[in-house]
Short mmCIF file of C-alpha atoms and ligand atoms in Angstrom, two decimals:
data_model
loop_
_atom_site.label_atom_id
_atom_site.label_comp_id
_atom_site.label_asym_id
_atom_site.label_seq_id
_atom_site.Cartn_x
_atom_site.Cartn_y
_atom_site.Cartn_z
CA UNK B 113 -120.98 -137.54 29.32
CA UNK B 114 -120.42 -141.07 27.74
CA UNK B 115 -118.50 -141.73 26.01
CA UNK B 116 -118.52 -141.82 22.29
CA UNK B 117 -116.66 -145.38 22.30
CA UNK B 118 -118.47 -147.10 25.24
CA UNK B 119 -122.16 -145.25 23.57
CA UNK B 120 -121.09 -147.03 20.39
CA UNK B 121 -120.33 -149.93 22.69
CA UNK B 122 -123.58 -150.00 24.49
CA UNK B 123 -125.40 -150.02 21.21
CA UNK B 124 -124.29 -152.79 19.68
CA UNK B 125 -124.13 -154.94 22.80
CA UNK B 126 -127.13 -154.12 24.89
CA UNK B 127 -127.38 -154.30 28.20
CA UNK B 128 -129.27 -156.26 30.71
CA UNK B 129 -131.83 -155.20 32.44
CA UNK B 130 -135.29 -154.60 33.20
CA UNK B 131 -136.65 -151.57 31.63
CA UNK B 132 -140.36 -150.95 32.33
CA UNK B 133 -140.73 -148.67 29.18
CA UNK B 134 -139.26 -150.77 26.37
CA UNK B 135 -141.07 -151.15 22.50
CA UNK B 136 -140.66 -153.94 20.81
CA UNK B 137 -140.88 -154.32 17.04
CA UNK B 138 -143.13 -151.70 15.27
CA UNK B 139 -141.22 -149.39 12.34
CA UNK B 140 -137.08 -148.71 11.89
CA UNK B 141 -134.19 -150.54 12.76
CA UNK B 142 -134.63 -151.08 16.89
CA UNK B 143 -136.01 -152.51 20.18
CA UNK B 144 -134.96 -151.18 22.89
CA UNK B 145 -135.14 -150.15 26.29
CA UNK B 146 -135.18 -146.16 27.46
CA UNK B 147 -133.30 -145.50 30.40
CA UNK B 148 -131.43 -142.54 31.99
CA UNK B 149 -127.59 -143.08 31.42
CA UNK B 150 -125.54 -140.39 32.96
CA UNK B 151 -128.69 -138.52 33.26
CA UNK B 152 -129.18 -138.40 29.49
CA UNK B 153 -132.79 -140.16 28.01
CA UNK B 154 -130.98 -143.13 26.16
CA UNK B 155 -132.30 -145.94 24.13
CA UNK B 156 -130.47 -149.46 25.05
CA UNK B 157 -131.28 -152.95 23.34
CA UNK B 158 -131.96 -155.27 26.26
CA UNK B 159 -130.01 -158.58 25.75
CA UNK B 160 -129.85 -160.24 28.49
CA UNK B 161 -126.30 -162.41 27.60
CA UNK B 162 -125.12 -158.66 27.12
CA UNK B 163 -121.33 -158.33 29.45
CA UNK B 164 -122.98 -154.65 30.62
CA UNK B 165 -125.64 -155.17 33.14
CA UNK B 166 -127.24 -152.64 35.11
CA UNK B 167 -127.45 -153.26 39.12
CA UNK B 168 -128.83 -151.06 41.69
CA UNK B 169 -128.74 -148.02 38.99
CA UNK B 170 -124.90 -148.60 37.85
CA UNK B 171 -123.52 -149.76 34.94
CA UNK B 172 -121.41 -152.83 35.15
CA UNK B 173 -118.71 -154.63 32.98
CA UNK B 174 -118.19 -157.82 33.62
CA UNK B 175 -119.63 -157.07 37.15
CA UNK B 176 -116.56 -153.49 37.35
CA UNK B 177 -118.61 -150.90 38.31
CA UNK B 178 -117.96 -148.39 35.24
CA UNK B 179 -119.19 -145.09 37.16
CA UNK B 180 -121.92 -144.14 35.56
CA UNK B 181 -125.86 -144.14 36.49
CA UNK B 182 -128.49 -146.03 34.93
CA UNK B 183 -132.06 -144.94 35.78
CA UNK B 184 -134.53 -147.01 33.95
CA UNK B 185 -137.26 -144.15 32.64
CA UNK B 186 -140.48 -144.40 34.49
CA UNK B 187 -143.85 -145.91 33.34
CA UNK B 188 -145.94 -142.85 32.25
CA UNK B 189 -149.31 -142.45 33.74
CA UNK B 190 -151.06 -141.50 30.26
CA UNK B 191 -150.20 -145.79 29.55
CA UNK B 192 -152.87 -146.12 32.37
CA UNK B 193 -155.80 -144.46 30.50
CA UNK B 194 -158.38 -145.44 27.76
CA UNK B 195 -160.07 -143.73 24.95
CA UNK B 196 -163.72 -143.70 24.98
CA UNK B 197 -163.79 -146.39 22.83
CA UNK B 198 -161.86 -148.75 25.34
CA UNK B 199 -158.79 -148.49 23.63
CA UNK B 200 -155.44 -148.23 25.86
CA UNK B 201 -153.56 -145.13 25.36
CA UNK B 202 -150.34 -147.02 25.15
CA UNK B 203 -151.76 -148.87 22.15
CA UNK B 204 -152.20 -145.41 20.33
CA UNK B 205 -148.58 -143.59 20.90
CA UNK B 206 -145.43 -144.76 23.49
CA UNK B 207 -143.18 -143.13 25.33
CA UNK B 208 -139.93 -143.19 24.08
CA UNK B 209 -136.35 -141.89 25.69
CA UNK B 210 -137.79 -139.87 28.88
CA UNK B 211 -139.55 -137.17 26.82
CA UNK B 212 -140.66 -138.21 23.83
CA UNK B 213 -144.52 -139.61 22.57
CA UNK B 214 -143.60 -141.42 19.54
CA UNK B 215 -146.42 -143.57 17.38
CA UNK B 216 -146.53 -145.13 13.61
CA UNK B 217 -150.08 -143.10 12.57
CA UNK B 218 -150.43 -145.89 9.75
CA UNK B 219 -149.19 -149.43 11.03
CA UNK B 220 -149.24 -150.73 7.90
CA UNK B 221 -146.90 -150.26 4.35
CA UNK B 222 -147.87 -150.79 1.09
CA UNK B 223 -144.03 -152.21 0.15
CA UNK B 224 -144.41 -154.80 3.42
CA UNK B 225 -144.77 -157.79 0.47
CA UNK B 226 -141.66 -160.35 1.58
CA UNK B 227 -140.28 -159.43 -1.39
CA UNK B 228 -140.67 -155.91 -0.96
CA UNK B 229 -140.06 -154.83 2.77
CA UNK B 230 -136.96 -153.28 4.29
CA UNK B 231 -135.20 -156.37 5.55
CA UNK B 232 -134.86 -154.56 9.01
CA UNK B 233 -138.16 -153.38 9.63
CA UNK B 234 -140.87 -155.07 11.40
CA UNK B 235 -143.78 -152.13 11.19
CA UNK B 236 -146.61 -155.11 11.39
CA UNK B 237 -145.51 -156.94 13.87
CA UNK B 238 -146.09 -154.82 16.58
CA UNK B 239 -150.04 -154.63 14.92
CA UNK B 240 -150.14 -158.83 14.41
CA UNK B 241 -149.07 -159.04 18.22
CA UNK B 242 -151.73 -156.48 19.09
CA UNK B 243 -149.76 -153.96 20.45
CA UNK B 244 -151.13 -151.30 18.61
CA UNK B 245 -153.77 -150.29 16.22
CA UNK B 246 -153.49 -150.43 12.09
CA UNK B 247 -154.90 -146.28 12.09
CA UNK B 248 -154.22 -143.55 14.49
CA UNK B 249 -157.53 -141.49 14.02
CA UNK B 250 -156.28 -137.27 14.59
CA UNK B 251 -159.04 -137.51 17.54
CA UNK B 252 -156.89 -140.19 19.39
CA UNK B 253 -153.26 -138.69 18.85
CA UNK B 254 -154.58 -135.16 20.29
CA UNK B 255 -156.50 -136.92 22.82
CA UNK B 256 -153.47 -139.09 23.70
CA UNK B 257 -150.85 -136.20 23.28
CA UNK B 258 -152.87 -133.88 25.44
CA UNK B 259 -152.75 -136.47 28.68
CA UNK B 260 -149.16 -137.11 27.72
CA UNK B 261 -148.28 -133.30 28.25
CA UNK B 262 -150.51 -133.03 30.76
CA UNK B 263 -149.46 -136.25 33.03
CA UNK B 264 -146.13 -137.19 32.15
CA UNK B 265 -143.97 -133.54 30.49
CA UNK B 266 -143.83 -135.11 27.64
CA UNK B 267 -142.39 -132.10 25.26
CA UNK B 268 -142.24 -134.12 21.68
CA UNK B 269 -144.20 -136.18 19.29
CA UNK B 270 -142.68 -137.62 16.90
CA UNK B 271 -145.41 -139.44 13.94
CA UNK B 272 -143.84 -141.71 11.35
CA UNK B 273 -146.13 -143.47 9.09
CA UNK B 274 -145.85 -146.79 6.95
CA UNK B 275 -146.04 -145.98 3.48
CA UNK B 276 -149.48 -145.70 1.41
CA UNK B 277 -150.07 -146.01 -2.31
CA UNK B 278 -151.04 -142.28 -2.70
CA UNK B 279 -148.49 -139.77 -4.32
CA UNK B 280 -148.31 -138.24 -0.87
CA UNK B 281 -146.75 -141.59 0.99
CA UNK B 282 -149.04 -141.16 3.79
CA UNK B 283 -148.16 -137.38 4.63
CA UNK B 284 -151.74 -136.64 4.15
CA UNK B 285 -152.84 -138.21 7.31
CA UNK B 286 -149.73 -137.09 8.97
CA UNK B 287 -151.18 -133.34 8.16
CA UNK B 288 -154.24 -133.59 9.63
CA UNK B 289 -152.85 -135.41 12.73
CA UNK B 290 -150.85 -132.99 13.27
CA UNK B 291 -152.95 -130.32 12.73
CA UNK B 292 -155.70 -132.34 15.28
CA UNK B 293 -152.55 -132.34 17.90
CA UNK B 294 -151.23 -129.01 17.58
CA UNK B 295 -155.05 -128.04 18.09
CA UNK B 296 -154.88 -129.73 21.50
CA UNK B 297 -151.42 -129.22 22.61
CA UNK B 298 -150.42 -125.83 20.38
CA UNK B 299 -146.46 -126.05 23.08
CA UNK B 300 -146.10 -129.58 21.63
CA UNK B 301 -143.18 -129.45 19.37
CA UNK B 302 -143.93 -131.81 16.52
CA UNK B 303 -141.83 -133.74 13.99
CA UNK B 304 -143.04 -136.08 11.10
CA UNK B 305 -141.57 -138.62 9.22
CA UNK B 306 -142.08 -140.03 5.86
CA UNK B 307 -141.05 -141.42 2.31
CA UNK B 308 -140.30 -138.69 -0.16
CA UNK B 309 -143.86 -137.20 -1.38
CA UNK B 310 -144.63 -137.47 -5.17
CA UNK B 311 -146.02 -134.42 -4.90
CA UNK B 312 -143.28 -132.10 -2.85
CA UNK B 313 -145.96 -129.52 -1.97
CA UNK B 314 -147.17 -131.90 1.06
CA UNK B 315 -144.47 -131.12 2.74
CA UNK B 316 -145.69 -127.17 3.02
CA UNK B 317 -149.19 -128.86 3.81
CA UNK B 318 -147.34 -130.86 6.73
CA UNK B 319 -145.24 -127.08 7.97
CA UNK B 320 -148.43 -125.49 7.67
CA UNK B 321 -150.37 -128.09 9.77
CA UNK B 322 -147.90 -127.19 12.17
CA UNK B 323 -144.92 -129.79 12.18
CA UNK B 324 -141.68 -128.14 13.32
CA UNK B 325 -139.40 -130.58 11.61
CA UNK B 326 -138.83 -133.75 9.37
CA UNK B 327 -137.53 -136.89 9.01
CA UNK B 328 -137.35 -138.56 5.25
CA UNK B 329 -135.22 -141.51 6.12
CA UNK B 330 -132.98 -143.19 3.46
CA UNK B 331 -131.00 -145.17 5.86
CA UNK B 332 -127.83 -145.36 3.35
CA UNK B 333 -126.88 -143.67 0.27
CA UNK B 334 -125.17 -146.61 -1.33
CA UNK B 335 -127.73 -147.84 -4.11
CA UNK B 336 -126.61 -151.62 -3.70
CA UNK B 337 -126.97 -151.83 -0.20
CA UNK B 338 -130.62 -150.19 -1.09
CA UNK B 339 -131.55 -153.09 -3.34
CA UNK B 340 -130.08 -155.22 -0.85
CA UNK B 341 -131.81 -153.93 2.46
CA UNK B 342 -134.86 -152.31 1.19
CA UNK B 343 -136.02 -153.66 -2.32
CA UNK B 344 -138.90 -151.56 -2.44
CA UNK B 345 -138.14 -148.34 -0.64
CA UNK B 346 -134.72 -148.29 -2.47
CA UNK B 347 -136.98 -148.28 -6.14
CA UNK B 348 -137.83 -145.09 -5.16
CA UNK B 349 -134.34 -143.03 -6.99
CA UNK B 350 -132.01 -140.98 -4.41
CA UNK B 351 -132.95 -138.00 -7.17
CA UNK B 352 -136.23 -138.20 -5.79
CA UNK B 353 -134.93 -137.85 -1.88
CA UNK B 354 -132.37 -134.91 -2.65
CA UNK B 355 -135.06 -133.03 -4.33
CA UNK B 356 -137.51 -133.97 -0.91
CA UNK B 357 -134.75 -133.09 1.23
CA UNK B 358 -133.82 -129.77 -0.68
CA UNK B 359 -137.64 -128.56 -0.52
CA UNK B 360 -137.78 -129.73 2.87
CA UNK B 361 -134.97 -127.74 4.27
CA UNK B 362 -136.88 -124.52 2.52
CA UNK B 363 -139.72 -125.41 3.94
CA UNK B 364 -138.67 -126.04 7.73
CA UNK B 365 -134.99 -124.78 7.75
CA UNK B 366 -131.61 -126.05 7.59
CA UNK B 367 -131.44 -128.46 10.32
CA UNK B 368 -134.75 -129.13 10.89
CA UNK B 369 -134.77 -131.89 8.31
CA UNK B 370 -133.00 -134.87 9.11
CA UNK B 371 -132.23 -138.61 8.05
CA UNK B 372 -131.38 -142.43 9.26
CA UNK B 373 -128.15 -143.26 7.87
CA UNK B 374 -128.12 -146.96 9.49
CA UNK B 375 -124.37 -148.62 10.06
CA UNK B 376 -124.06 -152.27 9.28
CA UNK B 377 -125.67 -152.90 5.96
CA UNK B 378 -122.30 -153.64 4.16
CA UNK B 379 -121.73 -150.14 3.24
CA UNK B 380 -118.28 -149.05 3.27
CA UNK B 381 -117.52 -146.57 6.13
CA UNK B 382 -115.38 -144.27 3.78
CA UNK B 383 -118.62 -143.86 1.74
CA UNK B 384 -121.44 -143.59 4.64
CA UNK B 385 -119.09 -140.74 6.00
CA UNK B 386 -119.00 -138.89 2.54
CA UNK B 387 -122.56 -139.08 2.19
CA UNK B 388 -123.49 -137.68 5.56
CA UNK B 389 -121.34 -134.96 4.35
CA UNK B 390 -123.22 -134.29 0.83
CA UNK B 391 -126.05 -134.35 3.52
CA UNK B 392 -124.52 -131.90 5.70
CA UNK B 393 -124.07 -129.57 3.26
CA UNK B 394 -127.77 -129.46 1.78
CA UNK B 395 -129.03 -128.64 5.71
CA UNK B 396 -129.95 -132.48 6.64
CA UNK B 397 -128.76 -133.86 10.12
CA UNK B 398 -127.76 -137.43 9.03
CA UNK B 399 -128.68 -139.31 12.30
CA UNK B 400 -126.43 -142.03 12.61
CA UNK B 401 -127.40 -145.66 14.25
CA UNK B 402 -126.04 -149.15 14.12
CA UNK B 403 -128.12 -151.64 12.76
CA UNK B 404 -130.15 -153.73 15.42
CA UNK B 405 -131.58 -156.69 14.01
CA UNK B 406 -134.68 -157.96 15.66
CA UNK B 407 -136.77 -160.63 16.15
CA UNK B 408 -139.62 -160.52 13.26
CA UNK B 409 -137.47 -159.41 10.58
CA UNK B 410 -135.92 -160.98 7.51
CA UNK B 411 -132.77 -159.85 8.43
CA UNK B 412 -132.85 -162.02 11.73
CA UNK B 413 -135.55 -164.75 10.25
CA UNK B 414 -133.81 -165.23 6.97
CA UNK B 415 -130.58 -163.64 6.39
CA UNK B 416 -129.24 -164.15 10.27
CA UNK B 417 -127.49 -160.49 10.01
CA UNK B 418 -125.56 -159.24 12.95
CA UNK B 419 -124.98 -155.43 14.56
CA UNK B 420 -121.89 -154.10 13.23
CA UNK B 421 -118.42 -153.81 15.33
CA UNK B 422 -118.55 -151.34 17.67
CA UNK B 423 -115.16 -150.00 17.06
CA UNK B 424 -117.12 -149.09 13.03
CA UNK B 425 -119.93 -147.39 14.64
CA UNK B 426 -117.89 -145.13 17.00
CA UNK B 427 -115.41 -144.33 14.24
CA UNK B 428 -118.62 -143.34 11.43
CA UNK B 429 -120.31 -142.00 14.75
CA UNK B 430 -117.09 -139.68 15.76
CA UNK B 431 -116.18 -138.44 11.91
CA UNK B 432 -119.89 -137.56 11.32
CA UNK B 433 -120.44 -135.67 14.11
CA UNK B 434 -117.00 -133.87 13.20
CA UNK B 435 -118.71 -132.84 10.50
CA UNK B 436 -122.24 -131.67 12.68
CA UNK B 437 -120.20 -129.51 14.45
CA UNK B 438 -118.52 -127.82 11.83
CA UNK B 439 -121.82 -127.07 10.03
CA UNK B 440 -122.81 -125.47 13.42
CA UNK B 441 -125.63 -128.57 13.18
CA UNK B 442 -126.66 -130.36 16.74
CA UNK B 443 -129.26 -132.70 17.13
CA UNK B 444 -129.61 -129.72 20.34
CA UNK B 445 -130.96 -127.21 17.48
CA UNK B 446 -133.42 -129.69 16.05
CA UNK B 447 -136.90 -128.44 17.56
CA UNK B 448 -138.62 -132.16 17.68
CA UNK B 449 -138.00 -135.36 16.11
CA UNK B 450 -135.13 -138.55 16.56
CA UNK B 451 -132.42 -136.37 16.53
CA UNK B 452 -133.29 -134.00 18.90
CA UNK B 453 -134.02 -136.70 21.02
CA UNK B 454 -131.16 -138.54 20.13
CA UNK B 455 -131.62 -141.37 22.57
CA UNK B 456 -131.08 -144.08 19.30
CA UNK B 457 -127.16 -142.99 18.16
CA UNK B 458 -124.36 -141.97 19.66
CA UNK B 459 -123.91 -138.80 18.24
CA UNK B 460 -124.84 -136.65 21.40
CA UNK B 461 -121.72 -138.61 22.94
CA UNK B 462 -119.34 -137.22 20.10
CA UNK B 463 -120.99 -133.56 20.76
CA UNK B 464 -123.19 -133.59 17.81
S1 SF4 L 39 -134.25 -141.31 18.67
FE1 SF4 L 39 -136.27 -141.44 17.66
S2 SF4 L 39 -136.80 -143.65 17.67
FE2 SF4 L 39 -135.09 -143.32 19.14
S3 SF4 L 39 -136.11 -143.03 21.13
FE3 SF4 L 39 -135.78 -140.99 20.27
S4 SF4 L 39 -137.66 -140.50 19.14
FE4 SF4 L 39 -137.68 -142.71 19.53
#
C-alpha cells in the first residue's frame, strides 16, 4: 500500500506520463490521469515537469526507482462505440479509476455566471471543447452503461449533474437516469451527486429510482472560504446541507452519503479536520482531496492559485481518516460513488 505521505505527495505533484484514459476539465476540482499504482485504480494529475515519472511501469524519483508499479488503466472498448444517433460513447460517460463509468448528466450550471461559478470548476469546458454533450438523455446512459458492464467490468456509475434552476437542483433528471440505468444494468451499483434539493423528498425519489448512495458536495465548511471559492454555491446556507445530509443518511444509510471537503482553499487545517468530524458523526464520509487547479478555471485564469503543500494534505488526509476508522466508516463500505472508488484522495492510503 502507498503510502499516505508519498499518496499526498503524488497528488499535489503529478506525475509524468502518458495515460491513455485521462479527462480533462468537465465538473469538480481535477484532471487527471487513472492508472494502477500498487495495483490500486488511482487518479494522478499528469504534469509533465512533475520529479515522479513513470518508466517501463515503475515509479521514479528523480529517476530512484521507488518500488512500486504503475500500470496506466486500459482504453475501454465501450469508448469505441456509437449511439444510433452517431454519437461516441465516450462523449456520453468516461471511464474513470479502472472501474468506474462516471458522466455530468447536465453539462451545464445555472450559477456558471463569472461572477457566480466555483472558482475551481470548469463543468463547460469540457462541453465548449466538444468533449461531451450539454444533456445525457436516460436512453443513452443505460445504453452506454449496459456496453460498459458488458465490455469493460465496469461495476459503478457515478452521475453528478450541474445545477438547474428547479427546487430539485437537477435531481429530477438524475432520477429518471437512474431509474433508465438500473432498468438496463439492475447489478450496476449507482451513486448520484447533487446540490442540496429544495425540496428534500427528491432524495427518496433518487433511493427509490434505485441509487445506492450520494454525494452532496460542500467542498469546505468554512463560510468565508465559500464566498471566496464558490460565490454562488456557497449562497446556498450550510443549514440547508446538514438538513440534506441528515435526510440523506435516513434515506440511504449512514455511510452511504458522502462529501468533497477540498484542501487548499485557505481554510485552516485545525478547522477542515473538526468539520469532517461534525460530518462523521451525522453518517457522512467527508472525502478528502487537495485542490488541483486547472486550466479553464478562474482559479488558474485569474487568481493563479496553487495545490496546497503536500506535507497539509497528508496531515488533514491522516487525522481524517483517524477519525473514518473510528466511526467504523471506509470508503470500502460505500456501495458506489467517489469514495468507494477513492482513486481522487488519499484516504485509502491512511486505511480509510
Ligand atoms: S474518486 Fe470520483 S471523480 Fe475520482 S476517479 Fe473515482 S469516481 Fe471519478
Amino acid at each position: 500500500m502507498t503510502s499516505t505521505a508519498l499518496r499526498s505527495e503524488l497528488a499535489v505533484r503529478g506525475v509524468a506520463l502518458d495515460a491513455p484514459v485521462r479527462r480533462r476539465g468537465g465538473a469538480g476540482p481535477s484532471d487527471d490521469g487513472h492508472v494502477l499504482l500498487d495495483g490500486v485504480g488511482t487518479a494522478l494529475p499528469i504534469v509533465a515537469t512533475s520529479r515522479y515519472r513513470v518508466s517501463e511501469g515503475r515509479l521514479l524519483l528523480d529517476g530512484a526507482d521507488l518500488g512500486l508499479d504503475v500500470e496506466p488503466v486500459r482504453r475501454p472498448a465501450f469508448y469505441d462505440l456509437r449511439t444510433a444517433d452517431g454519437i461516441p460513447y465516450h462523449q456520453i460517460a468516461r471511464l474513470h479509476g479502472a472501474d468506474v463509468l462516471a458522466t455530468t448528466v447536465v453539462q451545464t450550471c445555472v450559477r456558471y455566471a463569472p461572477e457566480q461559478r466555483c472558482r475551481f470548476c470548469a463543468i463547460e469546458e469540457s462541453l465548449r471543447s466538444g468533449a461531451t454533450t450539454a444533456v445525457k438523455t436516460p436512453a443513452q446512459l443505460a445504453e452506454v452503461a449496459e456496453a460498459a458492464v458488458r465490455l469493460d467490468g465496469v461495476r459503478q456509475l457515478v452521475l453528478t449533474t450541474g445545477t438547474s434552476a428547479g427546487r430539485d437542483r437537477g435531481a429530477r433528471h438524475l432520477a429518471r437516469c437512474v431509474r433508465a440505468v438500473v432498468e438496463a444494468v439492475p447489478d450496476l451499483a449507482i451513486q448520484v451527486q447533487c446540490e442540496p434539493p429544495e425540496e428534500l423528498a427528491v432524495l427518496g425519489d433518487l433511493r427509490d429510482a434505485g441509487a445506492v448512495s450520494i454525494g452532496i458536495h460542500v467542498e469546505s465548511l468554512d463560510e468565508q472560504v465559500r464566498r471566496r471559492w464558490m460565490p454562488g454555491k456557497g449562497s446556498v446556507p450550510l443549514s440547508e446541507y446538514r438538513a440534506a445530509w441528515r435526510e440523506a443518511v435516513r434515506v440511504f444509510g449512514r455511510n452511504q452519503v458522502s462529501t468533497y471537503l477540498i484542501v487548499g482553499l485557505g481554510e485552516d487545517p485545525d478547522e477542515l479536520v473538526a468539520g469532517a468530524a461534525e460530518l462523521v458523526e451525522l453518517g457522512v464520509y467527508p472525502f478528502v482531496v487537495p485542490l488541483r487547479p486547472i486550466a479553464g478555471t478562474l482559479a488558474v485564469d485569474v487568481d493563479g492559485a496553487v495545490t496546497p503543500p503536500a506535507a497539509v494534505v497528508a496531515d488533514v488526509t491522516s487525522r481524517v481518516a483517524a477519525l473514518l476508522r473510528a466511526a467504523d466508516m471506509t470508503g470500502a463500505d460505500q456501495r458506489a460513488g467517489c469514495a468507494a472508488c477513492g482513486a481522487c484522495s488519499a484516504l485509502r492510503s491512511a486505511g480509510a
